[in-house]
Tab-separated table of N, CA and C in Angstrom:
chain	number	residue	atom	x	y	z
A	20	UNK	N	0.844	-1.187	0.000
A	20	UNK	CA	0.000	0.000	0.000
A	20	UNK	C	0.883	1.242	0.000
A	21	UNK	N	0.586	2.161	-0.873
A	21	UNK	CA	1.374	3.391	-0.999
A	21	UNK	C	0.985	4.370	0.105
A	22	UNK	N	1.984	4.853	0.827
A	22	UNK	CA	1.727	5.859	1.848
A	22	UNK	C	1.378	7.177	1.174
A	23	UNK	N	0.622	7.997	1.851
A	23	UNK	CA	0.153	9.244	1.261
A	23	UNK	C	1.294	10.144	0.808
A	24	UNK	N	2.338	10.265	1.630
A	24	UNK	CA	3.449	11.155	1.282
A	24	UNK	C	4.527	10.472	0.456
A	25	UNK	N	4.428	9.160	0.300
A	25	UNK	CA	5.434	8.438	-0.464
A	25	UNK	C	5.257	8.726	-1.957
A	26	UNK	N	6.359	8.962	-2.637
A	26	UNK	CA	6.309	9.260	-4.063
A	26	UNK	C	7.094	8.185	-4.799
A	27	UNK	N	6.415	7.404	-5.590
A	27	UNK	CA	7.068	6.360	-6.358
A	27	UNK	C	7.021	6.777	-7.815
A	28	UNK	N	8.203	6.959	-8.397
A	28	UNK	CA	8.301	7.455	-9.760
A	28	UNK	C	8.865	6.416	-10.706
A	29	UNK	N	8.565	6.588	-11.956
A	29	UNK	CA	9.136	5.806	-13.042
A	29	UNK	C	9.656	6.784	-14.090
A	30	UNK	N	10.693	6.360	-14.775
A	30	UNK	CA	11.199	7.117	-15.919
A	30	UNK	C	10.866	6.299	-17.152
A	31	UNK	N	10.045	6.849	-18.015
A	31	UNK	CA	9.743	6.203	-19.288
A	31	UNK	C	10.736	6.725	-20.308
A	32	UNK	N	11.427	5.807	-20.946
A	32	UNK	CA	12.401	6.170	-21.973
A	32	UNK	C	11.900	5.559	-23.283
A	33	UNK	N	11.418	6.432	-24.151
A	33	UNK	CA	10.855	6.002	-25.431
A	33	UNK	C	11.882	6.248	-26.523
A	34	UNK	N	12.102	5.233	-27.336
A	34	UNK	CA	12.952	5.373	-28.518
A	34	UNK	C	12.060	5.245	-29.736
A	35	UNK	N	12.225	6.163	-30.679
A	35	UNK	CA	11.409	6.159	-31.890
A	35	UNK	C	12.250	6.708	-33.044
A	36	UNK	N	11.958	6.267	-34.251
A	36	UNK	CA	12.668	6.784	-35.423
A	36	UNK	C	12.679	8.313	-35.380
A	37	UNK	N	13.834	8.896	-35.705
A	37	UNK	CA	13.942	10.360	-35.738
A	37	UNK	C	12.849	10.994	-36.598
A	38	UNK	N	12.472	10.314	-37.674
A	38	UNK	CA	11.467	10.865	-38.586
A	38	UNK	C	10.108	11.036	-37.919
A	39	UNK	N	9.883	10.355	-36.803
A	39	UNK	CA	8.588	10.417	-36.118
A	39	UNK	C	8.643	11.187	-34.799
A	40	UNK	N	9.810	11.714	-34.456
A	40	UNK	CA	9.980	12.372	-33.155
A	40	UNK	C	9.049	13.566	-32.992
A	41	UNK	N	8.922	14.370	-34.017
A	41	UNK	CA	8.052	15.557	-33.915
A	41	UNK	C	6.601	15.143	-33.688
A	42	UNK	N	6.177	14.075	-34.357
A	42	UNK	CA	4.803	13.583	-34.139
A	42	UNK	C	4.599	13.149	-32.690
A	43	UNK	N	5.590	12.434	-32.147
A	43	UNK	CA	5.463	11.995	-30.755
A	43	UNK	C	5.445	13.199	-29.815
A	44	UNK	N	6.263	14.189	-30.093
A	44	UNK	CA	6.275	15.394	-29.267
A	44	UNK	C	4.915	16.096	-29.306
A	45	UNK	N	4.335	16.224	-30.477
A	45	UNK	CA	3.008	16.834	-30.601
A	45	UNK	C	1.957	15.997	-29.864
A	46	UNK	N	2.087	14.679	-29.945
A	46	UNK	CA	1.148	13.798	-29.256
A	46	UNK	C	1.239	13.975	-27.743
A	47	UNK	N	2.460	14.035	-27.213
A	47	UNK	CA	2.624	14.220	-25.773
A	47	UNK	C	1.980	15.528	-25.317
A	48	UNK	N	2.170	16.570	-26.086
A	48	UNK	CA	1.527	17.846	-25.755
A	48	UNK	C	-0.007	17.702	-25.816
A	49	UNK	N	-0.485	16.990	-26.816
A	49	UNK	CA	-1.935	16.784	-27.007
A	49	UNK	C	-2.569	16.075	-25.803
A	50	UNK	N	-1.829	15.117	-25.214
A	50	UNK	CA	-2.378	14.381	-24.066
A	50	UNK	C	-1.916	14.980	-22.730
A	51	UNK	N	-1.438	16.208	-22.782
A	51	UNK	CA	-1.064	16.970	-21.585
A	51	UNK	C	0.125	16.399	-20.815
A	52	UNK	N	1.089	15.862	-21.545
A	52	UNK	CA	2.373	15.492	-20.953
A	52	UNK	C	3.327	16.615	-21.335
A	53	UNK	N	3.726	17.415	-20.345
A	53	UNK	CA	4.545	18.599	-20.621
A	53	UNK	C	5.924	18.535	-19.951
A	54	UNK	N	6.183	17.474	-19.206
A	54	UNK	CA	7.473	17.332	-18.529
A	54	UNK	C	8.231	16.182	-19.189
A	55	UNK	N	9.069	16.518	-20.170
A	55	UNK	CA	9.848	15.503	-20.873
A	55	UNK	C	11.088	16.139	-21.480
A	56	UNK	N	12.036	15.295	-21.835
A	56	UNK	CA	13.243	15.733	-22.534
A	56	UNK	C	13.399	14.872	-23.778
A	57	UNK	N	14.002	15.440	-24.822
A	57	UNK	CA	14.191	14.728	-26.081
A	57	UNK	C	15.657	14.816	-26.492
A	58	UNK	N	16.208	13.700	-26.894
A	58	UNK	CA	17.566	13.643	-27.426
A	58	UNK	C	17.475	13.055	-28.833
A	59	UNK	N	17.985	13.785	-29.832
A	59	UNK	CA	17.932	13.341	-31.227
A	59	UNK	C	19.233	12.672	-31.634
A	60	UNK	N	19.193	12.025	-32.793
A	60	UNK	CA	20.370	11.366	-33.373
A	60	UNK	C	20.974	10.319	-32.447
A	61	UNK	N	20.129	9.480	-31.886
A	61	UNK	CA	20.555	8.420	-30.975
A	61	UNK	C	20.762	7.137	-31.780
A	62	UNK	N	21.894	6.484	-31.579
A	62	UNK	CA	22.117	5.164	-32.158
A	62	UNK	C	21.483	4.141	-31.234
A	63	UNK	N	20.888	3.087	-31.823
A	63	UNK	CA	20.286	2.069	-30.970
A	63	UNK	C	20.224	0.742	-31.683
A	64	UNK	N	20.105	-0.302	-30.898
A	64	UNK	CA	19.853	-1.650	-31.398
A	64	UNK	C	18.646	-2.169	-30.638
A	65	UNK	N	17.639	-2.586	-31.384
A	65	UNK	CA	16.423	-3.111	-30.780
A	65	UNK	C	16.489	-4.633	-30.718
A	66	UNK	N	17.111	-5.222	-31.723
A	66	UNK	CA	17.283	-6.667	-31.786
A	66	UNK	C	18.485	-6.957	-32.678
A	67	UNK	N	18.752	-8.215	-32.913
A	67	UNK	CA	19.878	-8.592	-33.776
A	67	UNK	C	19.705	-8.047	-35.184
A	68	UNK	N	18.459	-7.937	-35.636
A	68	UNK	CA	18.188	-7.518	-37.011
A	68	UNK	C	17.682	-6.092	-37.144
A	69	UNK	N	17.370	-5.442	-36.057
A	69	UNK	CA	16.846	-4.072	-36.103
A	69	UNK	C	17.789	-3.147	-35.349
A	70	UNK	N	18.533	-2.342	-36.125
A	70	UNK	CA	19.488	-1.405	-35.540
A	70	UNK	C	19.430	-0.102	-36.315
A	71	UNK	N	19.713	0.980	-35.632
A	71	UNK	CA	19.814	2.299	-36.258
A	71	UNK	C	21.104	2.916	-35.741
A	72	UNK	N	22.137	2.879	-36.594
A	72	UNK	CA	23.459	3.324	-36.144
A	72	UNK	C	24.092	4.339	-37.086
A	73	UNK	N	23.289	4.960	-37.937
A	73	UNK	CA	23.763	5.997	-38.851
A	73	UNK	C	24.966	5.523	-39.669
A	74	UNK	N	24.898	4.281	-40.151
A	74	UNK	CA	25.969	3.732	-40.973
A	74	UNK	C	25.373	3.130	-42.247
A	75	UNK	N	26.221	2.735	-43.186
A	75	UNK	CA	25.716	2.118	-44.418
A	75	UNK	C	25.053	0.784	-44.124
A	76	UNK	N	25.594	0.059	-43.168
A	76	UNK	CA	25.019	-1.235	-42.806
A	76	UNK	C	23.721	-1.065	-42.025
A	77	UNK	N	23.721	-0.136	-41.099
A	77	UNK	CA	22.555	0.111	-40.245
A	77	UNK	C	22.165	1.591	-40.343
A	78	UNK	N	21.465	1.976	-41.415
A	78	UNK	CA	21.103	3.395	-41.580
A	78	UNK	C	20.020	3.839	-40.593
A	79	UNK	N	19.898	5.129	-40.480
A	79	UNK	CA	18.850	5.701	-39.651
A	79	UNK	C	19.330	6.025	-38.251
A	80	UNK	N	18.523	6.798	-37.576
A	80	UNK	CA	18.794	7.135	-36.181
A	80	UNK	C	17.457	7.320	-35.470
A	81	UNK	N	17.541	7.434	-34.175
A	81	UNK	CA	16.345	7.530	-33.347
A	81	UNK	C	16.376	8.793	-32.507
A	82	UNK	N	15.267	9.033	-31.871
A	82	UNK	CA	15.178	10.036	-30.824
A	82	UNK	C	14.798	9.313	-29.542
A	83	UNK	N	15.326	9.799	-28.429
A	83	UNK	CA	14.995	9.237	-27.126
A	83	UNK	C	14.220	10.285	-26.340
A	84	UNK	N	13.079	9.891	-25.841
A	84	UNK	CA	12.237	10.755	-25.005
A	84	UNK	C	12.335	10.248	-23.571
A	85	UNK	N	12.498	11.164	-22.636
A	85	UNK	CA	12.581	10.841	-21.220
A	85	UNK	C	11.396	11.505	-20.526
A	86	UNK	N	10.531	10.685	-19.938
A	86	UNK	CA	9.314	11.198	-19.313
A	86	UNK	C	9.237	10.689	-17.875
A	87	UNK	N	9.463	11.558	-16.892
A	87	UNK	CA	9.299	11.142	-15.495
A	87	UNK	C	7.829	11.258	-15.098
A	88	UNK	N	7.356	10.280	-14.332
A	88	UNK	CA	5.972	10.368	-13.868
A	88	UNK	C	5.754	9.466	-12.663
A	89	UNK	N	4.693	9.745	-11.936
A	89	UNK	CA	4.327	8.896	-10.809
A	89	UNK	C	3.890	7.535	-11.348
A	90	UNK	N	4.245	6.521	-10.589
A	90	UNK	CA	4.000	5.139	-11.012
A	90	UNK	C	2.529	4.872	-11.320
A	91	UNK	N	1.622	5.471	-10.557
A	91	UNK	CA	0.204	5.190	-10.749
A	91	UNK	C	-0.369	5.784	-12.041
A	92	UNK	N	0.420	6.569	-12.763
A	92	UNK	CA	-0.027	7.161	-14.028
A	92	UNK	C	0.498	6.399	-15.245
A	93	UNK	N	1.404	5.444	-15.022
A	93	UNK	CA	2.090	4.782	-16.132
A	93	UNK	C	1.145	3.963	-17.005
A	94	UNK	N	0.288	3.144	-16.403
A	94	UNK	CA	-0.576	2.270	-17.203
A	94	UNK	C	-1.477	3.046	-18.156
A	95	UNK	N	-1.998	4.173	-17.698
A	95	UNK	CA	-2.828	5.005	-18.569
A	95	UNK	C	-2.017	5.528	-19.754
A	96	UNK	N	-0.795	5.955	-19.481
A	96	UNK	CA	0.055	6.450	-20.567
A	96	UNK	C	0.423	5.326	-21.536
A	97	UNK	N	0.637	4.120	-21.032
A	97	UNK	CA	0.959	2.998	-21.917
A	97	UNK	C	-0.151	2.746	-22.935
A	98	UNK	N	-1.386	2.835	-22.498
A	98	UNK	CA	-2.520	2.665	-23.422
A	98	UNK	C	-2.470	3.747	-24.498
A	99	UNK	N	-2.214	4.969	-24.097
A	99	UNK	CA	-2.168	6.076	-25.054
A	99	UNK	C	-0.984	5.942	-26.014
A	100	UNK	N	0.171	5.504	-25.492
A	100	UNK	CA	1.337	5.326	-26.351
A	100	UNK	C	1.126	4.192	-27.357
A	101	UNK	N	0.514	3.106	-26.921
A	101	UNK	CA	0.216	2.004	-27.842
A	101	UNK	C	-0.744	2.474	-28.917
A	102	UNK	N	-1.744	3.241	-28.543
A	102	UNK	CA	-2.699	3.774	-29.509
A	102	UNK	C	-1.996	4.685	-30.510
A	103	UNK	N	-1.108	5.556	-30.023
A	103	UNK	CA	-0.319	6.422	-30.906
A	103	UNK	C	0.498	5.574	-31.874
A	104	UNK	N	1.174	4.555	-31.349
A	104	UNK	CA	2.020	3.711	-32.200
A	104	UNK	C	1.212	3.028	-33.288
A	105	UNK	N	0.012	2.582	-32.968
A	105	UNK	CA	-0.828	1.877	-33.950
A	105	UNK	C	-1.281	2.811	-35.066
A	106	UNK	N	-1.229	4.120	-34.836
A	106	UNK	CA	-1.611	5.095	-35.861
A	106	UNK	C	-0.464	5.383	-36.826
A	107	UNK	N	0.744	4.903	-36.525
A	107	UNK	CA	1.917	5.129	-37.378
A	107	UNK	C	2.079	3.989	-38.379
A	108	UNK	N	2.839	4.222	-39.451
A	108	UNK	CA	3.107	3.137	-40.402
A	108	UNK	C	3.786	1.947	-39.719
A	109	UNK	N	3.538	0.751	-40.240
A	109	UNK	CA	4.011	-0.481	-39.617
A	109	UNK	C	5.526	-0.541	-39.454
A	110	UNK	N	6.306	0.000	-40.363
A	110	UNK	CA	7.760	-0.110	-40.312
A	110	UNK	C	8.456	0.766	-39.291
A	111	UNK	N	7.727	1.641	-38.627
A	111	UNK	CA	8.332	2.529	-37.619
A	111	UNK	C	8.664	1.720	-36.374
A	112	UNK	N	9.875	1.903	-35.877
A	112	UNK	CA	10.284	1.190	-34.664
A	112	UNK	C	10.137	2.142	-33.475
A	113	UNK	N	9.359	1.714	-32.497
A	113	UNK	CA	9.147	2.490	-31.271
A	113	UNK	C	9.244	1.518	-30.109
A	114	UNK	N	10.141	1.796	-29.176
A	114	UNK	CA	10.291	0.927	-28.017
A	114	UNK	C	10.278	1.767	-26.743
A	115	UNK	N	10.122	1.090	-25.615
A	115	UNK	CA	9.961	1.782	-24.338
A	115	UNK	C	10.694	1.027	-23.243
A	116	UNK	N	11.395	1.771	-22.409
A	116	UNK	CA	11.972	1.223	-21.182
A	116	UNK	C	11.301	1.944	-20.025
A	117	UNK	N	10.973	1.213	-18.982
A	117	UNK	CA	10.402	1.806	-17.776
A	117	UNK	C	11.373	1.519	-16.638
A	118	UNK	N	11.889	2.600	-16.041
A	118	UNK	CA	12.935	2.481	-15.038
A	118	UNK	C	12.456	3.147	-13.745
A	119	UNK	N	12.606	2.478	-12.595
A	119	UNK	CA	12.226	3.127	-11.328
A	119	UNK	C	13.252	4.189	-10.932
A	120	UNK	N	12.795	5.236	-10.278
A	120	UNK	CA	13.695	6.228	-9.696
A	120	UNK	C	12.988	6.929	-8.552
A	121	UNK	N	13.731	7.704	-7.783
A	121	UNK	CA	13.242	8.176	-6.487
A	121	UNK	C	12.500	9.492	-6.477
A	122	UNK	N	12.888	10.417	-7.321
A	122	UNK	CA	12.408	11.781	-7.088
A	122	UNK	C	12.428	12.607	-8.360
A	123	UNK	N	11.532	13.574	-8.417
A	123	UNK	CA	11.526	14.564	-9.485
A	123	UNK	C	11.720	15.932	-8.843
A	124	UNK	N	12.738	16.640	-9.297
A	124	UNK	CA	12.965	18.014	-8.842
A	124	UNK	C	12.800	18.893	-10.071
A	125	UNK	N	11.685	19.589	-10.145
A	125	UNK	CA	11.410	20.434	-11.310
A	125	UNK	C	12.179	21.745	-11.255
A	126	UNK	N	12.449	22.240	-10.049
A	126	UNK	CA	13.165	23.502	-9.910
A	126	UNK	C	13.948	23.489	-8.604
A	127	UNK	N	15.280	23.502	-8.704
A	127	UNK	CA	16.086	23.579	-7.490
A	127	UNK	C	15.801	24.858	-6.722
A	128	UNK	N	15.462	25.914	-7.442
A	128	UNK	CA	15.215	27.199	-6.806
A	128	UNK	C	14.060	27.118	-5.811
A	129	UNK	N	13.054	26.318	-6.124
A	129	UNK	CA	11.861	26.231	-5.274
A	129	UNK	C	11.856	25.010	-4.358
A	130	UNK	N	12.789	24.079	-4.542
A	130	UNK	CA	12.811	22.845	-3.756
A	130	UNK	C	13.306	23.103	-2.338
A	131	UNK	N	12.721	22.393	-1.375
A	131	UNK	CA	13.086	22.552	0.037
A	131	UNK	C	14.342	21.727	0.334
A	132	UNK	N	15.477	22.220	-0.147
A	132	UNK	CA	16.792	21.619	0.075
A	132	UNK	C	17.665	22.732	0.641
A	133	UNK	N	18.430	22.441	1.698
A	133	UNK	CA	19.267	23.508	2.269
A	133	UNK	C	20.362	23.957	1.299
A	134	UNK	N	20.790	25.184	1.476
A	134	UNK	CA	21.861	25.766	0.669
A	134	UNK	C	23.102	25.889	1.549
A	135	UNK	N	24.253	25.550	1.004
A	135	UNK	CA	25.538	25.719	1.695
A	135	UNK	C	25.935	27.186	1.518
A	136	UNK	N	25.742	27.995	2.546
A	136	UNK	CA	25.958	29.443	2.452
A	136	UNK	C	27.407	29.808	2.130
A	137	UNK	N	28.359	29.082	2.685
A	137	UNK	CA	29.770	29.366	2.424
A	137	UNK	C	30.078	29.098	0.953
A	138	UNK	N	29.660	27.962	0.465
A	138	UNK	CA	29.876	27.630	-0.941
A	138	UNK	C	29.154	28.610	-1.853
A	139	UNK	N	27.951	29.032	-1.469
A	139	UNK	CA	27.197	29.991	-2.268
A	139	UNK	C	27.981	31.292	-2.436
A	140	UNK	N	28.560	31.788	-1.373
A	140	UNK	CA	29.344	33.020	-1.459
A	140	UNK	C	30.573	32.836	-2.345
A	141	UNK	N	31.221	31.674	-2.246
A	141	UNK	CA	32.369	31.389	-3.109
A	141	UNK	C	31.961	31.374	-4.579
A	142	UNK	N	30.836	30.753	-4.862
A	142	UNK	CA	30.359	30.662	-6.244
A	142	UNK	C	29.936	32.018	-6.783
A	143	UNK	N	29.323	32.823	-5.942
A	143	UNK	CA	28.955	34.172	-6.372
A	143	UNK	C	30.198	34.970	-6.747
A	144	UNK	N	31.248	34.831	-5.944
A	144	UNK	CA	32.517	35.518	-6.248
A	144	UNK	C	33.100	35.031	-7.565
A	145	UNK	N	32.991	33.758	-7.811
A	145	UNK	CA	33.603	33.169	-8.999
A	145	UNK	C	32.789	33.435	-10.269
A	146	UNK	N	31.463	33.329	-10.186
A	146	UNK	CA	30.639	33.361	-11.384
A	146	UNK	C	29.844	34.647	-11.608
A	147	UNK	N	29.586	35.380	-10.568
A	147	UNK	CA	28.759	36.580	-10.704
A	147	UNK	C	29.603	37.788	-10.362
A	148	UNK	N	30.125	38.417	-11.391
A	148	UNK	CA	31.018	39.574	-11.175
A	148	UNK	C	30.442	40.813	-11.789
């Protein structure tokens, strides 16, 4: 049973052909997923016969999407992602990794974490002149 204050997160890492990355980004916005990161030109191997390594032997590249979310929201997103994938041409490769992790910090500025005042003054001297 999940405690009320306990936060259990997952990181969804989606790999998709670079040619479809913009569509996936638009889809995420459409379904109100606004907290994600995208990395383009990613080399990957999905299986022995399916690879995208930007070479003559294995042409193409992928984009990797990183989406942090609470664990209890994952199953709903999986249904939506499968539905999105089924709307794409059959040859498009889209895969997903789901990885557990502890915490999401959207803004260090607003997070309740103490500041090392001595180090802060040193950094201000070094970086803010």
